[in-house]
């Protein structure tokens, strides 16, 4: 696959973009996948929504399908997309591997925000301080369709426990300083992406529009990440031992992804 079709690649990623990500904990990247890929991956996502039942979660906040790449060959191409993976590793500045993917769909007029939270407290990870997510828009996501809002610099709050996505005040009770910090809303066009650190506080508004908000998220962790034995849908079936390194076919490295 050539990279010339992409607006942004690891090769043309600016130093300013990398520095912005590392300072504020998130950055918006334009054209990380092509329009043709957007159409193909969106169609595959809508098909898997109907078919895949394992690792699925449905609520009034969103529909979530996890590890879709393990069950669908087309979505596998998106989760293991070399352009996305290479940019993620340049932003992080350390070797990375896949943690998992997830499809996130907000239905029209769902009337439920995804409240402020950090991602990393949910994960059974140690030795992973650079984990990040690539949140890829498969439709246009203006502010009224459920795009994300971030609190810049909040990735420095590294000791917080997991938060309730349905409670608007849970994160703020755990860390009152966040109440007074700046918030930045980031609308995206289809094919654009936000990369956000696993500790950045973020939320998404309800979908106020007549169309689904469809996003595919690829989550990367440090290549050195080890398992804490905390319960998690990804690791529960694998029979892992505490302290075991998360590696192998379930957790390919960026180098393996780019090589293919």
Coordinates of N, CA and C in Angstrom, one line a residue:
X1 N 0.8 -1.2 0.0 CA 0.0 0.0 0.0 C 0.9 1.2 0.0
X2 N 0.7 2.1 -1.0 CA 1.4 3.4 -1.0 C 0.8 4.4 0.0
X3 N 1.7 5.3 0.4 CA 1.1 6.3 1.4 C 0.8 7.6 0.7
X4 N 1.0 7.7 -0.6 CA 0.8 9.0 -1.3 C -0.7 9.4 -1.3
X5 N -1.6 8.4 -1.1 CA -3.0 8.7 -1.2 C -3.5 9.4 0.1
X6 N -2.7 9.4 1.1 CA -3.1 9.9 2.4 C -2.7 11.4 2.6
X7 N -3.6 12.2 3.1 CA -3.2 13.6 3.4 C -2.1 13.7 4.5
X8 N -2.2 12.8 5.4 CA -1.2 12.8 6.5 C -0.6 11.4 6.6
X9 N 0.7 11.3 6.7 CA 1.5 10.1 6.9 C 2.5 10.3 8.0
X10 N 3.1 9.2 8.4 CA 4.2 9.3 9.4 C 5.4 10.1 8.9
X11 N 5.5 10.0 7.6 CA 6.7 10.7 6.9 C 6.5 12.2 6.9
X12 N 5.2 12.7 6.7 CA 5.0 14.1 6.6 C 4.4 14.7 7.9
X13 N 4.3 13.9 8.9 CA 3.8 14.4 10.2 C 4.8 15.5 10.7
X14 N 4.3 16.6 11.1 CA 5.2 17.7 11.5 C 5.7 17.6 12.9
X15 N 6.8 18.2 13.2 CA 7.3 18.2 14.5 C 6.4 18.9 15.4
X16 N 5.7 20.0 14.9 CA 4.8 20.7 15.7 C 3.6 19.9 16.1
X17 N 3.1 19.0 15.2 CA 2.0 18.1 15.5 C 2.4 17.2 16.6
X18 N 3.6 16.6 16.5 CA 4.1 15.7 17.6 C 4.2 16.3 18.9
X19 N 4.8 17.5 18.9 CA 4.9 18.3 20.2 C 3.6 18.7 20.8
X20 N 2.6 19.0 19.9 CA 1.3 19.4 20.4 C 0.6 18.2 21.1
X21 N 0.7 17.0 20.4 CA 0.2 15.8 21.0 C 0.8 15.5 22.4
X22 N 2.1 15.6 22.5 CA 2.7 15.2 23.7 C 2.5 16.3 24.8
X23 N 2.2 17.5 24.4 CA 2.0 18.6 25.4 C 0.5 18.5 25.9
X24 N -0.4 18.5 25.0 CA -1.8 18.6 25.4 C -2.6 17.2 25.5
X25 N -2.0 16.2 25.0 CA -2.5 14.8 25.2 C -3.5 14.4 24.1
X26 N -3.6 15.2 23.0 CA -4.5 14.8 21.9 C -4.1 15.7 20.7
X27 N -4.4 15.2 19.5 CA -4.2 16.0 18.3 C -5.2 15.4 17.2
X28 N -5.6 16.3 16.4 CA -6.4 16.0 15.2 C -5.6 15.8 14.0
X29 N -5.8 14.7 13.3 CA -5.1 14.4 12.0 C -6.0 14.3 10.9
X30 N -5.8 15.1 9.8 CA -6.7 15.0 8.7 C -6.3 13.9 7.7
X31 N -7.3 13.3 7.1 CA -7.1 12.4 6.0 C -6.2 11.2 6.3
X32 N -6.4 10.6 7.4 CA -5.6 9.5 7.8 C -5.9 8.2 7.0
X33 N -7.1 8.1 6.5 CA -7.5 7.1 5.5 C -8.2 7.8 4.3
X34 N -8.2 7.1 3.2 CA -8.7 7.7 2.0 C -10.2 7.7 1.9
X35 N -10.8 8.6 1.1 CA -12.3 8.5 0.9 C -12.8 7.2 0.5
X36 N -12.1 6.5 -0.4 CA -12.5 5.2 -0.8 C -12.5 4.2 0.4
X37 N -11.5 4.3 1.2 CA -11.4 3.4 2.4 C -12.6 3.7 3.4
X38 N -12.8 5.0 3.5 CA -14.0 5.4 4.4 C -15.2 4.7 4.0
X39 N -15.6 4.8 2.7 CA -16.8 4.2 2.2 C -16.8 2.6 2.5
X40 N -15.7 2.0 2.2 CA -15.6 0.5 2.4 C -15.7 0.1 3.8
X41 N -15.0 0.8 4.7 CA -14.9 0.5 6.1 C -16.3 0.9 6.8
X42 N -16.9 1.9 6.3 CA -18.2 2.3 6.9 C -19.2 1.2 6.6
X43 N -19.2 0.7 5.3 CA -20.2 -0.3 4.9 C -19.9 -1.6 5.7
X44 N -18.6 -2.0 5.9 CA -18.3 -3.2 6.7 C -18.7 -3.0 8.2
X45 N -18.6 -1.8 8.7 CA -19.0 -1.6 10.1 C -20.5 -1.7 10.3
X46 N -21.3 -1.2 9.4 CA -22.7 -1.4 9.5 C -23.1 -2.8 9.3
X47 N -22.4 -3.6 8.5 CA -22.7 -5.0 8.4 C -22.3 -5.8 9.7
X48 N -21.2 -5.5 10.2 CA -20.8 -6.2 11.5 C -21.7 -5.8 12.6
X49 N -22.2 -4.6 12.6 CA -23.1 -4.2 13.7 C -24.3 -5.2 13.8
X50 N -24.8 -5.7 12.6 CA -25.9 -6.6 12.6 C -25.5 -8.0 12.9
X51 N -24.2 -8.4 12.7 CA -23.8 -9.8 12.7 C -23.1 -10.2 14.0
X52 N -22.2 -9.3 14.4 CA -21.3 -9.7 15.5 C -22.0 -9.5 16.9
X53 N -22.0 -10.5 17.7 CA -22.6 -10.5 19.0 C -21.6 -10.6 20.1
X54 N -20.4 -11.2 19.9 CA -19.4 -11.4 20.9 C -18.8 -10.0 21.2
X55 N -18.4 -9.8 22.5 CA -17.8 -8.6 22.9 C -18.6 -7.3 22.5
X56 N -19.9 -7.4 22.6 CA -20.7 -6.3 22.2 C -21.4 -5.7 23.4
X57 N -21.7 -4.4 23.3 CA -22.3 -3.7 24.4 C -23.3 -2.7 23.8
X58 N -24.5 -2.7 24.3 CA -25.5 -1.8 23.7 C -26.1 -1.0 24.9
X59 N -26.2 0.3 24.8 CA -26.8 1.2 25.8 C -27.3 2.4 25.1
X60 N -28.0 3.2 25.8 CA -28.5 4.5 25.2 C -27.4 5.4 24.9
X61 N -26.2 5.2 25.5 CA -25.0 6.0 25.2 C -24.4 5.7 23.8
X62 N -24.1 4.4 23.6 CA -23.6 4.0 22.3 C -23.7 2.4 22.2
X63 N -23.5 2.0 20.9 CA -23.3 0.6 20.7 C -21.8 0.4 20.5
X64 N -21.2 -0.6 21.2 CA -19.8 -0.9 21.2 C -19.5 -2.3 20.8
X65 N -18.7 -2.5 19.8 CA -18.3 -3.8 19.4 C -16.8 -3.8 19.6
X66 N -16.3 -4.8 20.3 CA -14.8 -4.9 20.6 C -14.1 -6.0 19.9
X67 N -12.9 -5.8 19.6 CA -12.0 -6.7 18.8 C -12.7 -7.2 17.5
X68 N -13.3 -6.3 16.8 CA -13.9 -6.6 15.6 C -12.9 -7.1 14.6
X69 N -11.7 -6.7 14.7 CA -10.7 -7.1 13.7 C -10.4 -8.6 13.8
X70 N -10.8 -9.3 14.9 CA -10.6 -10.7 15.0 C -11.7 -11.5 14.3
X71 N -12.8 -10.8 13.9 CA -13.9 -11.5 13.4 C -14.3 -11.1 12.0
X72 N -13.7 -10.0 11.5 CA -14.1 -9.5 10.2 C -12.9 -9.1 9.4
X73 N -12.7 -9.6 8.2 CA -11.5 -9.4 7.4 C -11.4 -8.0 6.9
X74 N -12.5 -7.3 6.6 CA -12.4 -5.9 6.1 C -12.0 -5.0 7.3
X75 N -12.6 -5.2 8.4 CA -12.3 -4.3 9.6 C -10.9 -4.6 10.0
X76 N -10.4 -5.8 9.9 CA -9.0 -6.2 10.2 C -8.1 -5.2 9.4
X77 N -8.4 -4.9 8.2 CA -7.5 -4.0 7.4 C -7.5 -2.6 8.0
X78 N -8.6 -2.2 8.6 CA -8.6 -0.9 9.2 C -7.9 -0.9 10.6
X79 N -8.1 -1.9 11.4 CA -7.5 -2.0 12.7 C -6.0 -2.1 12.5
X80 N -5.5 -2.9 11.5 CA -4.1 -3.1 11.2 C -3.6 -2.2 10.1
X81 N -4.2 -1.0 10.0 CA -3.9 -0.1 8.9 C -2.5 0.5 9.2
X82 N -1.6 0.3 8.2 CA -0.2 0.7 8.5 C 0.0 2.2 8.6
X83 N -0.8 3.0 7.9 CA -0.7 4.5 8.1 C -1.1 4.9 9.5
X84 N -2.2 4.4 10.0 CA -2.6 4.7 11.3 C -1.6 4.3 12.3
X85 N -1.1 3.1 12.2 CA -0.2 2.5 13.2 C 1.1 3.3 13.2
X86 N 1.6 3.7 12.0 CA 2.9 4.4 12.0 C 2.8 5.8 12.6
X87 N 1.7 6.4 12.3 CA 1.5 7.8 12.9 C 1.4 7.6 14.5
X88 N 0.6 6.7 14.9 CA 0.5 6.5 16.4 C 1.9 6.3 17.0
X89 N 2.7 5.5 16.4 CA 4.0 5.3 17.0 C 4.9 6.5 17.0
X90 N 4.8 7.3 16.0 CA 5.6 8.5 15.9 C 5.1 9.5 17.0
X91 N 3.8 9.6 17.2 CA 3.3 10.4 18.3 C 3.7 10.0 19.6
X92 N 3.6 8.7 19.9 CA 4.0 8.1 21.2 C 5.5 8.2 21.5
X93 N 6.3 8.0 20.4 CA 7.7 8.0 20.6 C 8.3 6.8 21.2
X94 N 7.5 5.7 21.3 CA 8.0 4.4 21.8 C 7.4 3.3 21.0
X95 N 8.0 2.1 21.0 CA 7.4 1.0 20.4 C 6.0 0.7 20.9
X96 N 5.1 0.4 20.0 CA 3.7 0.1 20.4 C 3.2 -1.2 19.9
X97 N 2.1 -1.7 20.4 CA 1.4 -2.9 19.9 C -0.1 -2.6 20.1
X98 N -0.9 -3.4 19.3 CA -2.3 -3.2 19.4 C -2.8 -3.7 20.8
X99 N -3.7 -3.0 21.4 CA -4.4 -3.5 22.6 C -5.7 -4.1 22.1
X100 N -6.6 -3.3 21.6 CA -7.8 -3.8 20.9 C -8.4 -2.7 20.1
X101 N -9.4 -3.1 19.3 CA -10.2 -2.1 18.5 C -11.6 -2.1 19.1
X102 N -12.4 -1.1 18.7 CA -13.8 -1.0 19.0 C -14.5 -0.1 18.0
X103 N -15.7 -0.6 17.6 CA -16.6 0.2 16.9 C -17.5 0.9 17.9
X104 N -17.7 2.2 17.7 CA -18.6 3.0 18.6 C -19.6 3.7 17.7
X105 N -20.9 3.4 17.9 CA -22.0 4.0 17.1 C -22.9 4.7 18.1
X106 N -23.2 6.0 17.8 CA -24.2 6.7 18.5 C -25.4 6.8 17.6
X107 N -26.5 6.3 18.1 CA -27.7 6.3 17.2 C -28.3 7.8 17.2
X108 N -29.1 8.1 16.1 CA -29.7 9.4 16.0 C -30.5 9.8 17.3
X109 N -30.3 11.0 17.7 CA -31.1 11.5 18.8 C -31.1 10.6 20.1
X110 N -29.9 10.1 20.4 CA -29.8 9.2 21.5 C -29.9 9.8 22.9
X111 N -29.8 11.1 23.0 CA -30.1 11.8 24.2 C -29.2 11.4 25.4
X112 N -28.0 10.9 25.1 CA -27.1 10.5 26.1 C -25.7 10.8 25.8
X113 N -25.0 11.7 26.5 CA -23.6 12.0 26.3 C -22.8 10.8 26.8
X114 N -21.5 10.7 26.3 CA -20.5 9.9 27.0 C -19.8 10.8 27.9
X115 N -19.9 10.7 29.2 CA -19.4 11.7 30.1 C -17.9 11.6 30.2
X116 N -17.3 12.7 30.8 CA -15.9 12.8 30.9 C -15.3 11.6 31.6
X117 N -14.2 11.0 31.0 CA -13.5 9.9 31.6 C -12.1 9.8 31.0
X118 N -11.3 9.0 31.6 CA -10.0 8.5 31.1 C -10.2 7.1 30.7
X119 N -9.4 6.7 29.7 CA -9.5 5.3 29.2 C -8.7 4.3 30.1
X120 N -7.5 4.7 30.4 CA -6.5 3.7 31.0 C -7.0 3.1 32.3
X121 N -7.7 3.8 33.2 CA -8.1 3.1 34.4 C -8.9 1.8 34.2
X122 N -9.5 1.6 33.0 CA -10.3 0.4 32.8 C -9.5 -0.8 32.4
X123 N -8.2 -0.5 32.1 CA -7.4 -1.6 31.4 C -6.5 -2.3 32.4
X124 N -6.3 -3.6 32.2 CA -5.4 -4.4 33.1 C -3.9 -4.3 32.8
X125 N -3.4 -3.1 32.8 CA -2.1 -2.8 32.3 C -1.1 -2.3 33.3
X126 N 0.1 -2.7 33.3 CA 1.2 -2.0 33.9 C 2.3 -1.8 32.8
X127 N 3.3 -1.0 33.1 CA 4.4 -0.7 32.2 C 3.9 -0.2 30.8
X128 N 2.9 0.7 30.9 CA 2.3 1.3 29.7 C 1.9 2.7 30.0
X129 N 2.9 3.6 29.7 CA 2.7 5.0 30.0 C 2.4 5.9 28.8
X130 N 2.5 5.2 27.6 CA 2.3 6.0 26.3 C 1.1 5.5 25.5
X131 N 0.2 4.7 26.2 CA -0.9 4.2 25.4 C -1.8 5.3 24.8
X132 N -2.3 5.0 23.7 CA -3.2 6.1 23.0 C -4.2 5.4 22.1
X133 N -5.2 6.2 21.7 CA -6.2 5.7 20.8 C -6.3 6.5 19.6
X134 N -6.5 5.8 18.5 CA -6.8 6.5 17.2 C -8.3 6.4 17.0
X135 N -9.0 7.5 17.0 CA -10.5 7.6 16.9 C -10.8 8.1 15.5
X136 N -11.2 7.1 14.6 CA -11.3 7.4 13.2 C -12.8 7.6 12.8
X137 N -13.1 8.8 12.3 CA -14.4 9.1 11.9 C -14.8 8.4 10.6
X138 N -15.8 7.6 10.5 CA -16.3 7.0 9.3 C -17.5 7.7 8.7
X139 N -17.9 8.8 9.4 CA -18.9 9.7 8.8 C -18.4 11.1 9.3
X140 N -19.0 12.1 8.7 CA -18.7 13.5 9.2 C -19.2 13.6 10.6
X141 N -18.4 14.1 11.5 CA -18.8 14.2 12.9 C -18.7 15.7 13.4
X142 N -19.7 16.5 13.0 CA -19.7 17.9 13.6 C -20.1 17.8 15.1
X143 N -20.0 18.9 15.7 CA -20.3 19.0 17.2 C -21.6 18.4 17.6
X144 N -22.6 18.6 16.8 CA -24.0 18.1 17.1 C -24.2 16.6 16.9
X145 N -23.2 15.9 16.3 CA -23.3 14.5 16.1 C -22.5 13.6 17.1
X146 N -22.0 14.2 18.1 CA -21.3 13.4 19.1 C -19.8 13.4 18.9
X147 N -19.2 14.5 18.5 CA -17.7 14.5 18.5 C -17.2 14.7 19.9
X148 N -15.9 14.5 20.0 CA -15.3 14.5 21.3 C -14.8 15.9 21.8
X149 N -14.8 16.1 23.1 CA -14.2 17.2 23.8 C -13.2 16.7 24.7
X150 N -12.0 17.4 24.7 CA -10.9 17.0 25.5 C -10.5 18.1 26.6
X151 N -9.9 17.7 27.7 CA -9.3 18.6 28.6 C -7.8 18.6 28.5
X152 N -7.2 19.6 27.8 CA -5.8 19.5 27.5 C -5.0 19.4 28.7
X153 N -4.0 18.6 28.7 CA -3.0 18.4 29.8 C -3.5 17.5 30.9
X154 N -4.7 17.0 30.8 CA -5.3 16.1 31.9 C -4.6 14.7 31.9
X155 N -3.8 14.4 30.9 CA -3.1 13.1 30.9 C -2.1 13.0 32.0
X156 N -1.8 14.2 32.7 CA -0.9 14.1 33.8 C -1.5 13.6 35.1
X157 N -2.9 13.4 35.1 CA -3.6 12.9 36.2 C -3.5 11.4 36.1
X158 N -2.5 10.8 36.7 CA -2.2 9.3 36.4 C -2.6 8.4 37.5
X159 N -3.2 8.9 38.5 CA -3.5 8.0 39.7 C -5.0 7.8 39.9
X160 N -5.9 8.2 38.9 CA -7.3 8.1 39.1 C -7.9 6.7 38.8
X161 N -8.9 6.4 39.5 CA -9.5 5.1 39.3 C -10.6 5.3 38.2
X162 N -11.1 4.1 37.7 CA -12.1 4.2 36.6 C -13.3 5.0 36.9
X163 N -13.9 5.6 35.9 CA -15.0 6.5 36.0 C -16.3 6.0 35.4
X164 N -17.4 6.5 35.8 CA -18.7 6.2 35.3 C -19.1 7.0 34.0
X165 N -19.2 6.4 32.9 CA -19.4 7.1 31.6 C -20.8 7.8 31.6
X166 N -21.7 7.3 32.5 CA -23.1 7.9 32.5 C -23.2 9.0 33.6
X167 N -22.2 9.3 34.4 CA -22.2 10.2 35.5 C -21.4 11.5 35.1
X168 N -22.1 12.6 34.9 CA -21.4 13.8 34.5 C -20.5 14.4 35.5
X169 N -20.6 13.9 36.8 CA -19.8 14.5 37.9 C -18.7 13.5 38.4
X170 N -18.7 12.3 38.0 CA -17.8 11.3 38.6 C -16.4 11.7 38.5
X171 N -15.9 12.0 37.3 CA -14.5 12.3 37.1 C -14.1 13.6 37.9
X172 N -15.0 14.5 37.9 CA -14.8 15.8 38.5 C -14.7 15.7 40.1
X173 N -15.5 14.7 40.6 CA -15.4 14.4 42.0 C -14.1 13.8 42.4
X174 N -13.6 12.9 41.5 CA -12.3 12.3 41.7 C -11.1 13.3 41.6
X175 N -11.3 14.3 40.7 CA -10.2 15.2 40.4 C -10.8 16.6 40.2
X176 N -11.1 17.3 41.3 CA -11.8 18.6 41.2 C -11.1 19.7 40.4
X177 N -9.7 19.6 40.3 CA -9.0 20.5 39.5 C -9.5 20.6 38.0
X178 N -10.0 19.5 37.5 CA -10.4 19.4 36.1 C -11.6 20.3 35.8
X179 N -12.3 20.6 36.8 CA -13.5 21.5 36.6 C -13.1 22.8 36.0
X180 N -12.0 23.3 36.3 CA -11.5 24.6 35.9 C -10.6 24.7 34.8
X181 N -10.3 23.5 34.2 CA -9.4 23.4 33.1 C -10.1 23.6 31.8
X182 N -9.3 24.1 30.8 CA -9.9 24.4 29.4 C -10.4 23.1 28.8
X183 N -11.4 23.3 28.0 CA -12.0 22.2 27.2 C -12.0 22.5 25.7
X184 N -11.6 21.5 24.9 CA -11.5 21.8 23.5 C -12.3 20.7 22.7
X185 N -13.3 21.2 21.9 CA -14.2 20.3 21.1 C -13.6 20.2 19.7
X186 N -13.5 18.9 19.2 CA -12.8 18.6 18.0 C -13.8 17.9 17.0
X187 N -14.5 18.7 16.1 CA -15.3 18.0 15.0 C -14.4 17.5 14.0
X188 N -14.8 16.4 13.3 CA -14.0 15.7 12.3 C -14.8 15.5 11.1
X189 N -14.1 15.5 9.9 CA -14.7 15.0 8.7 C -14.4 13.5 8.5
X190 N -15.2 12.8 7.8 CA -15.0 11.4 7.5 C -13.6 11.2 7.0
X191 N -12.9 10.2 7.6 CA -11.5 10.0 7.2 C -10.5 10.7 8.1
X192 N -10.9 11.6 8.9 CA -10.1 12.3 9.9 C -10.0 11.5 11.2
X193 N -9.1 11.8 12.0 CA -8.8 11.0 13.2 C -8.3 11.9 14.3
X194 N -8.7 11.6 15.6 CA -8.0 12.2 16.7 C -7.2 11.1 17.4
X195 N -6.0 11.4 17.7 CA -5.2 10.5 18.6 C -5.3 11.1 20.0
X196 N -5.6 10.3 21.0 CA -5.6 10.8 22.3 C -5.0 9.9 23.3
X197 N -4.2 10.4 24.2 CA -3.5 9.7 25.2 C -4.5 9.0 26.1
X198 N -4.1 7.8 26.6 CA -5.0 7.0 27.4 C -5.5 7.6 28.7
X199 N -4.7 8.7 29.1 CA -5.1 9.4 30.4 C -5.8 10.7 30.1
X200 N -5.9 11.1 28.9 CA -6.6 12.4 28.7 C -8.1 12.3 29.0
X201 N -8.6 13.3 29.7 CA -10.0 13.3 30.0 C -10.8 13.8 28.8
X202 N -11.8 13.0 28.4 CA -12.6 13.3 27.2 C -14.0 12.9 27.4
X203 N -14.9 13.5 26.6 CA -16.3 13.1 26.5 C -16.8 13.3 25.1
X204 N -18.0 12.8 24.9 CA -18.7 13.1 23.6 C -20.2 13.4 23.9
X205 N -20.6 14.4 23.2 CA -22.0 14.9 23.4 C -23.0 13.8 22.8
X206 N -24.3 14.0 23.1 CA -25.3 13.1 22.4 C -25.2 13.4 20.9
X207 N -25.8 12.4 20.2 CA -26.0 12.6 18.7 C -27.4 13.3 18.6
X208 N -27.3 14.6 18.2 CA -28.6 15.4 18.0 C -29.1 15.3 16.6
X209 N -28.4 14.6 15.7 CA -28.8 14.6 14.3 C -29.6 13.4 13.9
X210 N -30.0 13.4 12.6 CA -30.9 12.3 12.1 C -30.0 11.1 11.6
X211 N -28.7 11.2 11.7 CA -27.9 10.1 11.2 C -27.0 9.5 12.3
X212 N -26.6 8.2 12.1 CA -25.7 7.6 13.0 C -24.3 8.3 13.1
X213 N -23.8 8.3 14.2 CA -22.3 8.7 14.4 C -21.6 7.4 14.4
X214 N -20.7 7.2 13.4 CA -20.0 5.9 13.3 C -18.5 6.2 13.4
X215 N -17.8 5.6 14.4 CA -16.4 5.7 14.6 C -15.7 4.4 14.8
X216 N -14.5 4.2 14.4 CA -13.7 3.1 14.6 C -12.5 3.5 15.4
X217 N -12.2 2.8 16.5 CA -11.2 3.2 17.4 C -10.1 2.1 17.5
X218 N -8.9 2.4 17.2 CA -7.8 1.5 17.4 C -6.9 1.9 18.6
X219 N -6.8 1.1 19.5 CA -6.1 1.4 20.8 C -4.7 0.7 20.8
X220 N -3.7 1.5 21.1 CA -2.3 1.0 21.1 C -1.8 1.1 22.5
X221 N -1.0 0.2 22.9 CA -0.3 0.2 24.2 C 1.2 0.1 24.0
X222 N 2.0 0.4 25.0 CA 3.4 0.2 25.0 C 3.7 -1.2 24.7
X223 N 4.7 -1.5 23.9 CA 5.1 -2.8 23.6 C 5.6 -3.6 24.8
X224 N 5.9 -2.9 25.9 CA 6.4 -3.5 27.1 C 5.2 -3.8 28.1
X225 N 4.0 -3.6 27.7 CA 2.8 -3.7 28.7 C 2.7 -5.1 29.2
X226 N 2.5 -5.2 30.6 CA 2.2 -6.4 31.2 C 0.9 -6.4 31.9
X227 N 0.4 -7.6 32.2 CA -1.0 -7.9 32.7 C -1.1 -7.8 34.2
X228 N -2.1 -7.1 34.7 CA -2.3 -7.0 36.1 C -3.2 -8.0 36.7
X229 N -3.9 -8.8 35.9 CA -4.9 -9.8 36.3 C -6.3 -9.1 36.6
X230 N -6.4 -7.8 36.4 CA -7.7 -7.2 36.5 C -8.7 -7.8 35.4
X231 N -9.9 -7.9 35.8 CA -10.9 -8.5 34.8 C -11.0 -7.5 33.6
X232 N -11.1 -8.1 32.4 CA -11.3 -7.3 31.2 C -11.7 -8.2 30.1
X233 N -12.7 -7.8 29.3 CA -13.3 -8.6 28.2 C -12.2 -9.1 27.3
X234 N -11.2 -8.4 27.0 CA -10.1 -8.8 26.1 C -9.3 -9.9 26.6
X235 N -8.8 -9.8 27.9 CA -7.9 -10.7 28.5 C -8.5 -11.9 29.2
X236 N -9.7 -11.7 29.6 CA -10.4 -12.8 30.4 C -10.3 -14.2 29.8
X237 N -10.5 -14.3 28.5 CA -10.5 -15.7 27.9 C -9.1 -16.2 27.6
X238 N -8.0 -15.5 27.9 CA -6.7 -15.8 27.4 C -5.9 -16.6 28.4
X239 N -6.3 -16.8 29.6 CA -5.6 -17.6 30.6 C -4.3 -17.0 31.0
X240 N -4.1 -15.7 31.0 CA -2.9 -15.0 31.3 C -2.6 -15.1 32.8
X241 N -1.3 -15.0 33.1 CA -0.8 -14.9 34.5 C -0.4 -13.4 34.8
X242 N -0.6 -13.0 36.1 CA -0.2 -11.7 36.5 C 1.3 -11.5 36.2
X243 N 1.5 -10.3 35.6 CA 2.9 -10.0 35.2 C 3.3 -10.4 33.8
X244 N 2.5 -11.2 33.2 CA 2.8 -11.7 31.8 C 2.7 -10.6 30.8
X245 N 3.6 -10.6 29.9 CA 3.7 -9.6 28.8 C 2.5 -9.8 27.9
X246 N 1.8 -8.7 27.5 CA 0.8 -8.8 26.5 C 1.4 -8.8 25.1
X247 N 1.5 -10.0 24.5 CA 2.2 -10.1 23.2 C 1.6 -11.2 22.4
X248 N 2.1 -11.4 21.2 CA 1.7 -12.5 20.4 C 0.6 -12.1 19.4
X249 N -0.1 -13.0 18.8 CA -1.0 -12.8 17.7 C -2.2 -11.8 18.1
X250 N -2.6 -11.8 19.3 CA -3.7 -11.0 19.8 C -3.2 -9.5 19.9
X251 N -1.9 -9.3 20.0 CA -1.4 -8.0 20.3 C -0.2 -7.7 19.4
X252 N -0.4 -7.6 18.1 CA 0.7 -7.4 17.2 C 1.4 -6.0 17.4
X253 N 2.7 -5.9 17.1 CA 3.4 -4.7 17.2 C 3.2 -3.8 15.9
X254 N 3.5 -2.6 16.1 CA 3.4 -1.7 14.9 C 4.4 -2.1 13.8
X255 N 5.6 -2.6 14.2 CA 6.5 -3.0 13.2 C 6.0 -4.2 12.4
X256 N 5.3 -5.1 13.1 CA 4.6 -6.2 12.3 C 3.5 -5.7 11.4
X257 N 2.8 -4.7 11.9 CA 1.7 -4.2 11.1 C 2.2 -3.5 9.8
X258 N 3.2 -2.6 10.0 CA 3.8 -1.9 8.9 C 4.5 -2.8 7.9
X259 N 5.1 -3.9 8.4 CA 5.8 -4.8 7.5 C 4.9 -5.5 6.6
X260 N 3.6 -5.7 7.0 CA 2.7 -6.4 6.1 C 2.0 -5.4 5.1

